[in-house]
Tab-separated table of C-alpha atoms in Angstrom:
chain	number	residue	atom	x	y	z
A	1238	GLU	CA	144.159	210.422	374.794
A	1239	ALA	CA	142.349	207.375	373.934
A	1240	GLY	CA	139.337	207.589	371.529
A	1241	VAL	CA	135.721	206.392	371.764
A	1242	VAL	CA	135.544	202.700	372.318
A	1243	GLN	CA	132.784	200.512	371.102
A	1244	SER	CA	132.272	196.707	371.468
A	1245	PRO	CA	131.850	194.476	369.560
A	1246	ARG	CA	132.966	195.659	366.340
A	1247	TYR	CA	130.963	193.070	364.545
A	1248	LYS	CA	127.866	191.120	365.474
A	1249	ILE	CA	125.677	188.668	363.622
A	1250	ILE	CA	122.543	187.390	365.003
A	1251	GLU	CA	119.096	185.764	363.925
A	1252	LYS	CA	116.007	187.753	364.033
A	1253	LYS	CA	114.121	187.981	367.286
A	1254	GLN	CA	117.296	187.546	369.341
A	1255	PRO	CA	118.463	190.150	371.637
A	1256	VAL	CA	121.848	192.223	371.019
A	1257	ALA	CA	123.564	194.851	372.940
A	1258	PHE	CA	126.275	197.195	372.424
A	1259	TRP	CA	128.714	199.055	374.439
A	1260	CYS	CA	130.489	202.395	374.300
A	1261	ASN	CA	133.044	203.906	376.505
A	1262	PRO	CA	133.468	207.799	375.704
A	1263	ILE	CA	136.487	209.843	375.775
A	1264	SER	CA	137.320	210.693	379.534
A	1265	GLY	CA	135.703	213.735	380.625
A	1266	HIS	CA	133.133	214.070	377.885
A	1267	ASN	CA	129.545	214.288	379.595
A	1268	THR	CA	127.705	214.102	376.423
A	1269	LEU	CA	127.269	210.793	374.555
A	1270	TYR	CA	125.081	210.033	371.630
A	1271	TRP	CA	124.256	206.840	369.794
A	1272	TYR	CA	123.633	206.953	366.002
A	1273	ARG	CA	122.465	204.363	363.458
A	1274	GLN	CA	124.101	204.359	360.099
A	1275	ASN	CA	122.124	202.503	357.301
A	1276	LEU	CA	124.107	201.304	354.307
A	1277	GLY	CA	124.606	204.175	351.978
A	1278	GLN	CA	123.318	206.740	354.241
A	1279	GLY	CA	124.689	209.241	357.027
A	1280	PRO	CA	124.309	208.721	360.532
A	1281	GLU	CA	120.981	209.364	362.312
A	1282	LEU	CA	120.794	210.202	365.911
A	1283	LEU	CA	119.075	207.509	368.140
A	1284	ILE	CA	119.542	209.186	371.520
A	1285	ARG	CA	121.636	211.892	373.343
A	1286	TYR	CA	122.795	211.777	376.960
A	1287	GLU	CA	123.973	214.620	379.052
A	1288	ASN	CA	125.545	212.954	381.975
A	1289	GLU	CA	122.988	210.220	383.097
A	1290	GLU	CA	119.987	212.053	381.364
A	1291	ALA	CA	118.511	210.957	378.229
A	1292	VAL	CA	117.751	214.678	376.884
A	1293	ASP	CA	116.814	213.573	373.389
A	1294	ASP	CA	115.281	210.032	372.656
A	1295	SER	CA	112.761	211.033	370.128
A	1296	GLN	CA	114.219	208.945	367.283
A	1297	LEU	CA	114.651	205.741	369.557
A	1298	PRO	CA	112.062	203.166	368.623
A	1299	LYS	CA	111.102	202.363	372.252
A	1300	ASP	CA	109.171	199.285	371.373
A	1301	ARG	CA	112.398	197.351	370.884
A	1302	PHE	CA	115.353	199.743	371.713
A	1303	SER	CA	116.479	200.647	374.871
A	1304	ALA	CA	119.644	202.359	376.252
A	1305	GLU	CA	121.440	203.261	379.571
A	1306	ARG	CA	124.078	205.419	380.998
A	1307	LEU	CA	123.935	204.493	384.606
A	1308	LYS	CA	126.920	206.360	385.945
A	1309	GLY	CA	127.351	208.921	383.270
A	1310	VAL	CA	130.170	207.296	381.704
A	1311	ASP	CA	129.907	204.198	379.600
A	1312	SER	CA	126.497	203.388	377.800
A	1313	THR	CA	124.695	200.171	376.423
A	1314	LEU	CA	122.240	200.153	373.716
A	1315	LYS	CA	120.170	197.166	373.434
A	1316	ILE	CA	117.926	195.885	370.801
A	1317	GLN	CA	115.159	193.135	371.814
A	1318	PRO	CA	113.947	191.481	369.681
A	1319	ALA	CA	115.903	192.192	366.527
A	1320	GLU	CA	114.657	192.482	363.256
A	1321	LEU	CA	116.062	192.380	359.824
A	1322	GLY	CA	115.521	196.208	359.373
A	1323	ASP	CA	117.992	196.523	362.173
A	1324	SER	CA	121.055	195.790	360.270
A	1325	ALA	CA	123.169	198.737	360.322
A	1326	VAL	CA	126.199	200.286	361.901
A	1327	TYR	CA	125.840	201.704	365.269
A	1328	LEU	CA	127.934	204.485	366.131
A	1329	CYS	CA	128.711	205.983	369.473
A	1330	ALA	CA	130.062	209.529	369.721
A	1331	SER	CA	130.932	212.014	372.846
A	1332	SER	CA	131.565	215.660	373.296
A	1333	SER	CA	132.391	218.072	375.910
A	1334	PRO	CA	130.852	221.495	376.487
A	1335	ARG	CA	134.416	223.008	375.986
A	1336	VAL	CA	135.285	221.490	372.720
A	1337	TYR	CA	131.598	220.838	371.440
A	1338	GLU	CA	132.997	218.825	368.470
A	1339	GLN	CA	131.550	215.234	368.489
A	1340	TYR	CA	134.144	212.286	368.582
A	1341	PHE	CA	133.099	209.092	367.007
A	1342	GLY	CA	133.809	205.541	367.580
A	1343	PRO	CA	134.569	202.892	365.015
A	1344	GLY	CA	131.091	201.665	365.317
A	1345	THR	CA	129.398	198.063	365.582
A	1346	ARG	CA	128.215	196.573	362.424
A	1347	LEU	CA	125.147	194.377	363.170
A	1348	THR	CA	123.723	191.848	360.603
A	1349	VAL	CA	120.361	190.362	361.409
A	1350	THR	CA	119.829	187.123	359.420
B	1415	GLY	CA	112.685	219.948	358.248
B	1416	ASP	CA	116.389	220.604	358.190
B	1417	SER	CA	118.255	218.650	355.646
B	1418	VAL	CA	121.401	218.229	353.864
B	1419	THR	CA	121.861	217.344	350.169
B	1420	GLN	CA	125.363	216.298	348.789
B	1421	MET	CA	126.298	215.123	345.463
B	1422	GLU	CA	125.947	211.352	344.851
B	1423	GLY	CA	128.924	209.126	344.402
B	1424	PRO	CA	131.146	207.377	343.819
B	1425	VAL	CA	133.394	209.998	342.463
B	1426	THR	CA	136.466	208.708	340.942
B	1427	LEU	CA	139.457	210.835	340.159
B	1428	SER	CA	143.207	210.327	339.248
B	1429	GLU	CA	145.930	211.414	341.761
B	1430	GLU	CA	146.574	215.125	341.691
B	1431	ALA	CA	143.273	216.038	340.265
B	1432	PHE	CA	140.926	218.740	341.618
B	1433	LEU	CA	138.288	217.939	343.666
B	1434	THR	CA	134.903	219.268	344.406
B	1435	ILE	CA	132.123	217.595	346.465
B	1436	ASN	CA	128.741	219.668	346.241
B	1437	CYS	CA	126.769	220.103	349.530
B	1438	THR	CA	123.695	222.375	350.012
B	1439	TYR	CA	121.517	222.718	353.054
B	1440	THR	CA	117.906	223.457	354.362
B	1441	ALA	CA	117.643	225.029	357.745
B	1442	THR	CA	115.957	227.425	359.901
B	1443	GLY	CA	118.482	230.040	361.518
B	1444	TYR	CA	122.259	229.768	360.937
B	1445	PRO	CA	123.342	226.332	361.586
B	1446	SER	CA	127.127	225.312	361.783
B	1447	LEU	CA	128.415	223.382	358.903
B	1448	PHE	CA	130.722	220.454	358.792
B	1449	TRP	CA	132.761	218.007	356.538
B	1450	TYR	CA	133.280	214.446	358.264
B	1451	VAL	CA	135.479	211.909	356.520
B	1452	GLN	CA	135.008	208.065	357.179
B	1453	TYR	CA	137.984	205.964	356.213
B	1454	PRO	CA	137.425	202.118	355.513
B	1455	GLY	CA	136.769	200.351	358.911
B	1456	GLU	CA	136.861	203.627	361.061
B	1457	GLY	CA	134.532	206.128	362.754
B	1458	LEU	CA	133.703	209.519	361.455
B	1459	GLN	CA	136.380	212.215	361.730
B	1460	LEU	CA	135.699	215.766	361.611
B	1461	LEU	CA	137.700	217.304	358.560
B	1462	LEU	CA	136.632	221.019	358.732
B	1463	LYS	CA	133.867	223.175	360.040
B	1464	ALA	CA	132.436	226.738	359.658
B	1465	THR	CA	130.320	228.356	362.101
B	1466	LYS	CA	129.032	231.221	360.212
B	1467	ALA	CA	128.364	232.939	356.935
B	1468	ASP	CA	131.474	233.443	354.770
B	1469	ASP	CA	133.763	231.582	357.185
B	1470	LYS	CA	135.955	229.158	355.418
B	1471	GLY	CA	137.068	225.972	357.204
B	1472	SER	CA	140.313	224.222	355.932
B	1473	ASN	CA	142.386	221.169	357.083
B	1474	LYS	CA	144.737	218.574	355.150
B	1475	GLY	CA	144.387	220.659	352.019
B	1476	PHE	CA	140.533	220.510	352.133
B	1477	GLU	CA	138.528	223.643	352.026
B	1478	ALA	CA	134.871	224.644	352.271
B	1479	THR	CA	133.260	228.099	352.459
B	1480	TYR	CA	129.949	228.705	354.248
B	1481	ARG	CA	127.717	230.484	351.507
B	1482	LYS	CA	124.527	231.747	353.078
B	1483	GLU	CA	123.321	233.229	350.026
B	1484	THR	CA	123.470	229.832	348.019
B	1485	THR	CA	123.034	227.686	351.194
B	1486	SER	CA	126.017	225.768	350.351
B	1487	PHE	CA	129.247	224.382	351.870
B	1488	HIS	CA	131.176	222.833	348.997
B	1489	LEU	CA	134.255	220.727	349.656
B	1490	GLU	CA	137.399	221.455	347.681
B	1491	LYS	CA	140.941	220.104	347.285
B	1492	GLY	CA	143.573	221.326	344.778
B	1493	SER	CA	145.330	218.172	344.494
B	1494	VAL	CA	143.846	214.716	345.842
B	1495	GLN	CA	146.117	211.794	347.066
B	1496	VAL	CA	145.291	208.029	346.970
B	1497	SER	CA	145.193	208.384	350.786
B	1498	ASP	CA	142.074	210.786	350.189
B	1499	SER	CA	140.037	207.909	349.278
B	1500	ALA	CA	137.148	207.635	351.836
B	1501	VAL	CA	133.370	208.571	352.343
B	1502	TYR	CA	132.846	212.326	353.031
B	1503	PHE	CA	129.763	213.362	354.883
B	1504	CYS	CA	128.432	217.069	354.955
B	1505	ALA	CA	126.306	217.901	357.926
B	1506	LEU	CA	124.730	220.743	359.858
B	1507	ARG	CA	124.363	221.318	363.521
B	1508	ARG	CA	121.059	222.923	364.692
B	1509	ARG	CA	120.663	225.285	367.653
B	1510	ASP	CA	119.738	222.500	369.766
B	1511	ASP	CA	123.148	220.641	369.081
B	1512	LYS	CA	121.535	217.978	366.835
B	1513	ILE	CA	123.623	217.107	363.801
B	1514	ILE	CA	121.940	216.305	360.318
B	1515	PHE	CA	124.230	214.541	358.159
B	1516	GLY	CA	123.804	213.950	354.316
B	1517	LYS	CA	124.158	210.588	352.853
B	1518	GLY	CA	127.771	210.697	351.902
B	1519	THR	CA	129.819	210.730	348.796
B	1520	ARG	CA	132.410	207.905	348.221
B	1521	LEU	CA	135.606	209.185	346.639
B	1522	HIS	CA	138.034	206.896	344.802
B	1523	ILE	CA	141.305	208.071	343.740
B	1524	LEU	CA	143.276	206.160	341.275
B	1525	PRO	CA	147.257	206.204	341.340
């Protein structure tokens, strides 16, 4: 079984530029999560999807962050414009109601200069 | 609010030493508790879990017991290996399915 796929693995951009991250969850997993992990910290939830619906986006900075999961499968997280403080690892995870465990992808390490 | 506190690292041990990484939590109700491990360059992997008081989770020689009276979920292993070097995260899952992670503890095992 393929795991959660994320791309790119690394991204370096200048501040004020836009950036997008892509995630493909494990087949059959209807719940998808985006987390941000700052250096030396644990992951913090940004947004959670149940199929196409964002059921918890309370921690997503909506002035510059957006996310979509149009067909209830893969998802894109976008930042526009990026700020220096956005440098972090962005993790995607997925789960299914039967298993309930969250499976994490390898993450995208973003560096904003 | 709900939170997880774990011992700060890095923790450095020699191979075959006994490992303990302390974790305590604050939560309303009775959350499920987890230990995740993150190897270099990889995503988080679930190491073990416990869903109710006095449950013991175990995997790959690691163990942790859900202690409601002390709100703790300490991770232990009797004999560590170099391959156990990683960052370990203690976490709780609330009733609304949200997972709260600790800050992580980096473990270095010397050969």
